[in-house]
Amino acid sequence: MKRQVRTRFAPSPTGYMHIGNLRTALYEYLVAKSMGGKFILRIEDTDQERLVEGATDVIYNTLKLCGMHHDEGPDIGGPYAPYVQSERKDTYKPFAEELVEKGHAYYCFCTKERLDQLRTECEAKNETFMYDRHCLSLSKAEIEEKLKSGVPYVIRQKMPREGVTSFEDAVYGTITIQNNMLEDQILLKSDGLPTYNFANVIDDHLMDITHVVRGSEYLSSTPKYNLLYQAFGWDIPVYIHLPLIIKPDGSKISKRKGDAGFEDLLKMGYLPEAIINYIALLGWSPDSNQEMFTLEELEKAFDITSISKSPAAFDIDKLKWFNAQYIRNMGPEEFHDLALPYLSEAVTNRNIDLKKVSKILQARTEVLTEIPSKVGFLNELCHYDLSIYVHKKMKTTLEIALSSLKAALSVLEETSEWTEEILHDKLINLAAKLEIKNGQMLWPVRTALSGWAVTPGGAIELADILGKDESVRRIKIGIERLEESL
């Protein structure tokens, strides 16, 4: 009987979800869902020194915002609970001791001072540090005496010293590592907690994980895991190692270097859907030319064989393009709901209809945090340079601008119904009557209303938003200033 596909996302709660972690979670999710399997969340918190308070909530929140609902996990339970490694701490020691009995591991009583000295000596010789197996030669009686006396110890994996270890990876094919490059890694620490390398193997087996997805930086560690599986006589999972995500200049993405994580991108105004769509394509190519994918579409289209071996460049400009497409494609009400917090803070003029502002912003916004910088003119008319009335494409000059504003003022002052449709007809008909191009009428009006060279809307939209009294007042100011300069 064919086993059900089961993947797991097993982050450490360190308070930060970087792009590589998020892509790993996404691919774990897509591997499971594309093959009718289950996606498991497991919290790996055995490295107690790196834990950050509230970090587990960051993980839950990220998965929820991205729509990646796990089938089992600490918050919802499941048949393999608990799903937090620190709550499973009594699970690992018997397995480590079993390996000792089988001759695949051994007790190590070396002090930190001795290991530090060894490391210093290796550095002085410009050699890579590897444990010298000092405790491997201890007799059974010596070991029992030390254990009985309560001497602190760790349990180390006994690696083969000759030959090679090979394994198959779904992306990179056959990978072979020389066994003399494998250090006798620690499996169980002196505090009784397992190391990451040991715990994830034990938990993956006990939780019946069939596919392990992780970054390519773990390729060289995989033989260590396989030797553990073989020592226990367990089935080895399918390995799917993902290419690195790098910056456009080829350097690695790093929080320490100020590179944005998922929460940072949200604060910068990017939408979760756009982020997920973009990072899905960082290392995976669909069979078609399609670029825009919902999560549901990704579940159907995703295929392990289309994962690339080459590093993928994270380009913020490309992400911005995706974000803009998502903003354009959403309904007006949805965009308004997203824009409202930014508009409420940025627009202090309470006479402004913010829904109308959202309407003109939607097609002109790439990221939500741009919104405040686009609407400041609605609060007050700043002192502006009259040169912005002159526009070569619109064929406007200061003289034409003054003439157009005077004509527009007389028409707008007589306008009783103030709607976009009526304003459009009034100003376009006025331009035809004066035998000038539409731009020669609309550009001066837009400039007088905003005082900005670039605005999210045109003359008619801005007049409608500002209302009759404010629009007339601003046009009069424009006329006065133009008359003074001419």
PDB file of N, CA and C in Angstrom, residues 13-47:
ATOM      1  N   PRO A  13      11.796  28.843  16.631  1.00  0.00           N
ATOM      2  CA  PRO A  13      11.116  30.109  16.990  1.00  0.00           C
ATOM      3  C   PRO A  13      12.111  31.182  17.412  1.00  0.00           C
ATOM      4  N   THR A  14      12.767  31.777  16.421  1.00  0.00           N
ATOM      5  CA  THR A  14      13.791  32.789  16.691  1.00  0.00           C
ATOM      6  C   THR A  14      13.288  34.203  16.397  1.00  0.00           C
ATOM      7  N   GLY A  15      11.979  34.344  16.110  1.00  0.00           N
ATOM      8  CA  GLY A  15      11.394  35.680  16.004  1.00  0.00           C
ATOM      9  C   GLY A  15      11.424  36.315  14.645  1.00  0.00           C
ATOM     10  N   TYR A  16      11.833  35.579  13.624  1.00  0.00           N
ATOM     11  CA  TYR A  16      12.004  36.204  12.322  1.00  0.00           C
ATOM     12  C   TYR A  16      11.762  35.169  11.236  1.00  0.00           C
ATOM     13  N   MET A  17      10.921  35.491  10.253  1.00  0.00           N
ATOM     14  CA  MET A  17      10.654  34.588   9.137  1.00  0.00           C
ATOM     15  C   MET A  17      11.308  35.166   7.890  1.00  0.00           C
ATOM     16  N   HIS A  18      12.518  34.669   7.566  1.00  0.00           N
ATOM     17  CA  HIS A  18      13.169  35.227   6.388  1.00  0.00           C
ATOM     18  C   HIS A  18      12.632  34.555   5.131  1.00  0.00           C
ATOM     19  N   ILE A  19      12.988  35.130   3.987  1.00  0.00           N
ATOM     20  CA  ILE A  19      12.412  34.698   2.715  1.00  0.00           C
ATOM     21  C   ILE A  19      12.720  33.232   2.425  1.00  0.00           C
ATOM     22  N   GLY A  20      13.933  32.788   2.754  1.00  0.00           N
ATOM     23  CA  GLY A  20      14.282  31.384   2.525  1.00  0.00           C
ATOM     24  C   GLY A  20      13.410  30.441   3.322  1.00  0.00           C
ATOM     25  N   ASN A  21      13.156  30.779   4.586  1.00  0.00           N
ATOM     26  CA  ASN A  21      12.278  29.964   5.436  1.00  0.00           C
ATOM     27  C   ASN A  21      10.869  29.903   4.875  1.00  0.00           C
ATOM     28  N   LEU A  22      10.383  31.071   4.434  1.00  0.00           N
ATOM     29  CA  LEU A  22       9.023  31.132   3.916  1.00  0.00           C
ATOM     30  C   LEU A  22       8.899  30.300   2.642  1.00  0.00           C
ATOM     31  N   ARG A  23       9.909  30.383   1.770  1.00  0.00           N
ATOM     32  CA  ARG A  23       9.848  29.565   0.551  1.00  0.00           C
ATOM     33  C   ARG A  23       9.877  28.076   0.894  1.00  0.00           C
ATOM     34  N   THR A  24      10.701  27.690   1.878  1.00  0.00           N
ATOM     35  CA  THR A  24      10.732  26.288   2.299  1.00  0.00           C
ATOM     36  C   THR A  24       9.351  25.842   2.766  1.00  0.00           C
ATOM     37  N   ALA A  25       8.715  26.677   3.595  1.00  0.00           N
ATOM     38  CA  ALA A  25       7.361  26.360   4.066  1.00  0.00           C
ATOM     39  C   ALA A  25       6.399  26.214   2.891  1.00  0.00           C
ATOM     40  N   LEU A  26       6.496  27.135   1.938  1.00  0.00           N
ATOM     41  CA  LEU A  26       5.603  27.107   0.778  1.00  0.00           C
ATOM     42  C   LEU A  26       5.810  25.836  -0.038  1.00  0.00           C
ATOM     43  N   TYR A  27       7.058  25.476  -0.304  1.00  0.00           N
ATOM     44  CA  TYR A  27       7.316  24.281  -1.109  1.00  0.00           C
ATOM     45  C   TYR A  27       6.915  23.008  -0.357  1.00  0.00           C
ATOM     46  N   GLU A  28       7.141  22.986   0.965  1.00  0.00           N
ATOM     47  CA  GLU A  28       6.663  21.853   1.771  1.00  0.00           C
ATOM     48  C   GLU A  28       5.146  21.708   1.607  1.00  0.00           C
ATOM     49  N   TYR A  29       4.473  22.859   1.697  1.00  0.00           N
ATOM     50  CA  TYR A  29       3.015  22.878   1.577  1.00  0.00           C
ATOM     51  C   TYR A  29       2.584  22.404   0.186  1.00  0.00           C
ATOM     52  N   LEU A  30       3.253  22.926  -0.851  1.00  0.00           N
ATOM     53  CA  LEU A  30       2.858  22.609  -2.230  1.00  0.00           C
ATOM     54  C   LEU A  30       3.173  21.157  -2.582  1.00  0.00           C
ATOM     55  N   VAL A  31       4.284  20.633  -2.077  1.00  0.00           N
ATOM     56  CA  VAL A  31       4.591  19.221  -2.308  1.00  0.00           C
ATOM     57  C   VAL A  31       3.463  18.354  -1.743  1.00  0.00           C
ATOM     58  N   ALA A  32       3.054  18.658  -0.523  1.00  0.00           N
ATOM     59  CA  ALA A  32       1.985  17.880   0.113  1.00  0.00           C
ATOM     60  C   ALA A  32       0.668  18.016  -0.647  1.00  0.00           C
ATOM     61  N   LYS A  33       0.260  19.250  -0.910  1.00  0.00           N
ATOM     62  CA  LYS A  33      -1.058  19.474  -1.505  1.00  0.00           C
ATOM     63  C   LYS A  33      -1.121  19.024  -2.957  1.00  0.00           C
ATOM     64  N   SER A  34      -0.022  19.159  -3.686  1.00  0.00           N
ATOM     65  CA  SER A  34      -0.026  18.743  -5.096  1.00  0.00           C
ATOM     66  C   SER A  34      -0.095  17.223  -5.226  1.00  0.00           C
ATOM     67  N   MET A  35       0.235  16.510  -4.136  1.00  0.00           N
ATOM     68  CA  MET A  35       0.243  15.050  -4.172  1.00  0.00           C
ATOM     69  C   MET A  35      -0.798  14.450  -3.238  1.00  0.00           C
ATOM     70  N   GLY A  36      -1.770  15.280  -2.853  1.00  0.00           N
ATOM     71  CA  GLY A  36      -2.861  14.783  -2.015  1.00  0.00           C
ATOM     72  C   GLY A  36      -2.436  14.395  -0.617  1.00  0.00           C
ATOM     73  N   GLY A  37      -1.367  15.024  -0.120  1.00  0.00           N
ATOM     74  CA  GLY A  37      -0.832  14.653   1.182  1.00  0.00           C
ATOM     75  C   GLY A  37      -1.162  15.634   2.289  1.00  0.00           C
ATOM     76  N   LYS A  38      -0.395  15.544   3.383  1.00  0.00           N
ATOM     77  CA  LYS A  38      -0.636  16.398   4.554  1.00  0.00           C
ATOM     78  C   LYS A  38       0.598  17.232   4.867  1.00  0.00           C
ATOM     79  N   PHE A  39       0.334  18.450   5.325  1.00  0.00           N
ATOM     80  CA  PHE A  39       1.363  19.431   5.654  1.00  0.00           C
ATOM     81  C   PHE A  39       1.375  19.609   7.168  1.00  0.00           C
ATOM     82  N   ILE A  40       2.512  19.307   7.783  1.00  0.00           N
ATOM     83  CA  ILE A  40       2.623  19.295   9.243  1.00  0.00           C
ATOM     84  C   ILE A  40       3.474  20.476   9.721  1.00  0.00           C
ATOM     85  N   LEU A  41       3.061  21.087  10.820  1.00  0.00           N
ATOM     86  CA  LEU A  41       3.877  22.129  11.455  1.00  0.00           C
ATOM     87  C   LEU A  41       4.483  21.557  12.733  1.00  0.00           C
ATOM     88  N   ARG A  42       5.805  21.657  12.839  1.00  0.00           N
ATOM     89  CA  ARG A  42       6.511  21.208  14.043  1.00  0.00           C
ATOM     90  C   ARG A  42       7.455  22.324  14.492  1.00  0.00           C
ATOM     91  N   ILE A  43       7.445  22.631  15.760  1.00  0.00           N
ATOM     92  CA  ILE A  43       8.307  23.686  16.292  1.00  0.00           C
ATOM     93  C   ILE A  43       9.576  23.060  16.865  1.00  0.00           C
ATOM     94  N   GLU A  44      10.719  23.426  16.304  1.00  0.00           N
ATOM     95  CA  GLU A  44      11.996  22.859  16.749  1.00  0.00           C
ATOM     96  C   GLU A  44      12.706  23.865  17.648  1.00  0.00           C
ATOM     97  N   ASP A  45      12.505  23.700  18.948  1.00  0.00           N
ATOM     98  CA  ASP A  45      12.993  24.675  19.932  1.00  0.00           C
ATOM     99  C   ASP A  45      14.034  24.086  20.869  1.00  0.00           C
ATOM    100  N   THR A  46      14.822  23.130  20.357  1.00  0.00           N
ATOM    101  CA  THR A  46      15.821  22.500  21.237  1.00  0.00           C
ATOM    102  C   THR A  46      17.010  23.419  21.507  1.00  0.00           C
ATOM    103  N   ASP A  47      17.236  24.399  20.648  1.00  0.00           N
ATOM    104  CA  ASP A  47      18.318  25.365  20.885  1.00  0.00           C
ATOM    105  C   ASP A  47      17.754  26.488  21.754  1.00  0.00           C
TER     106      ASP A  47
END
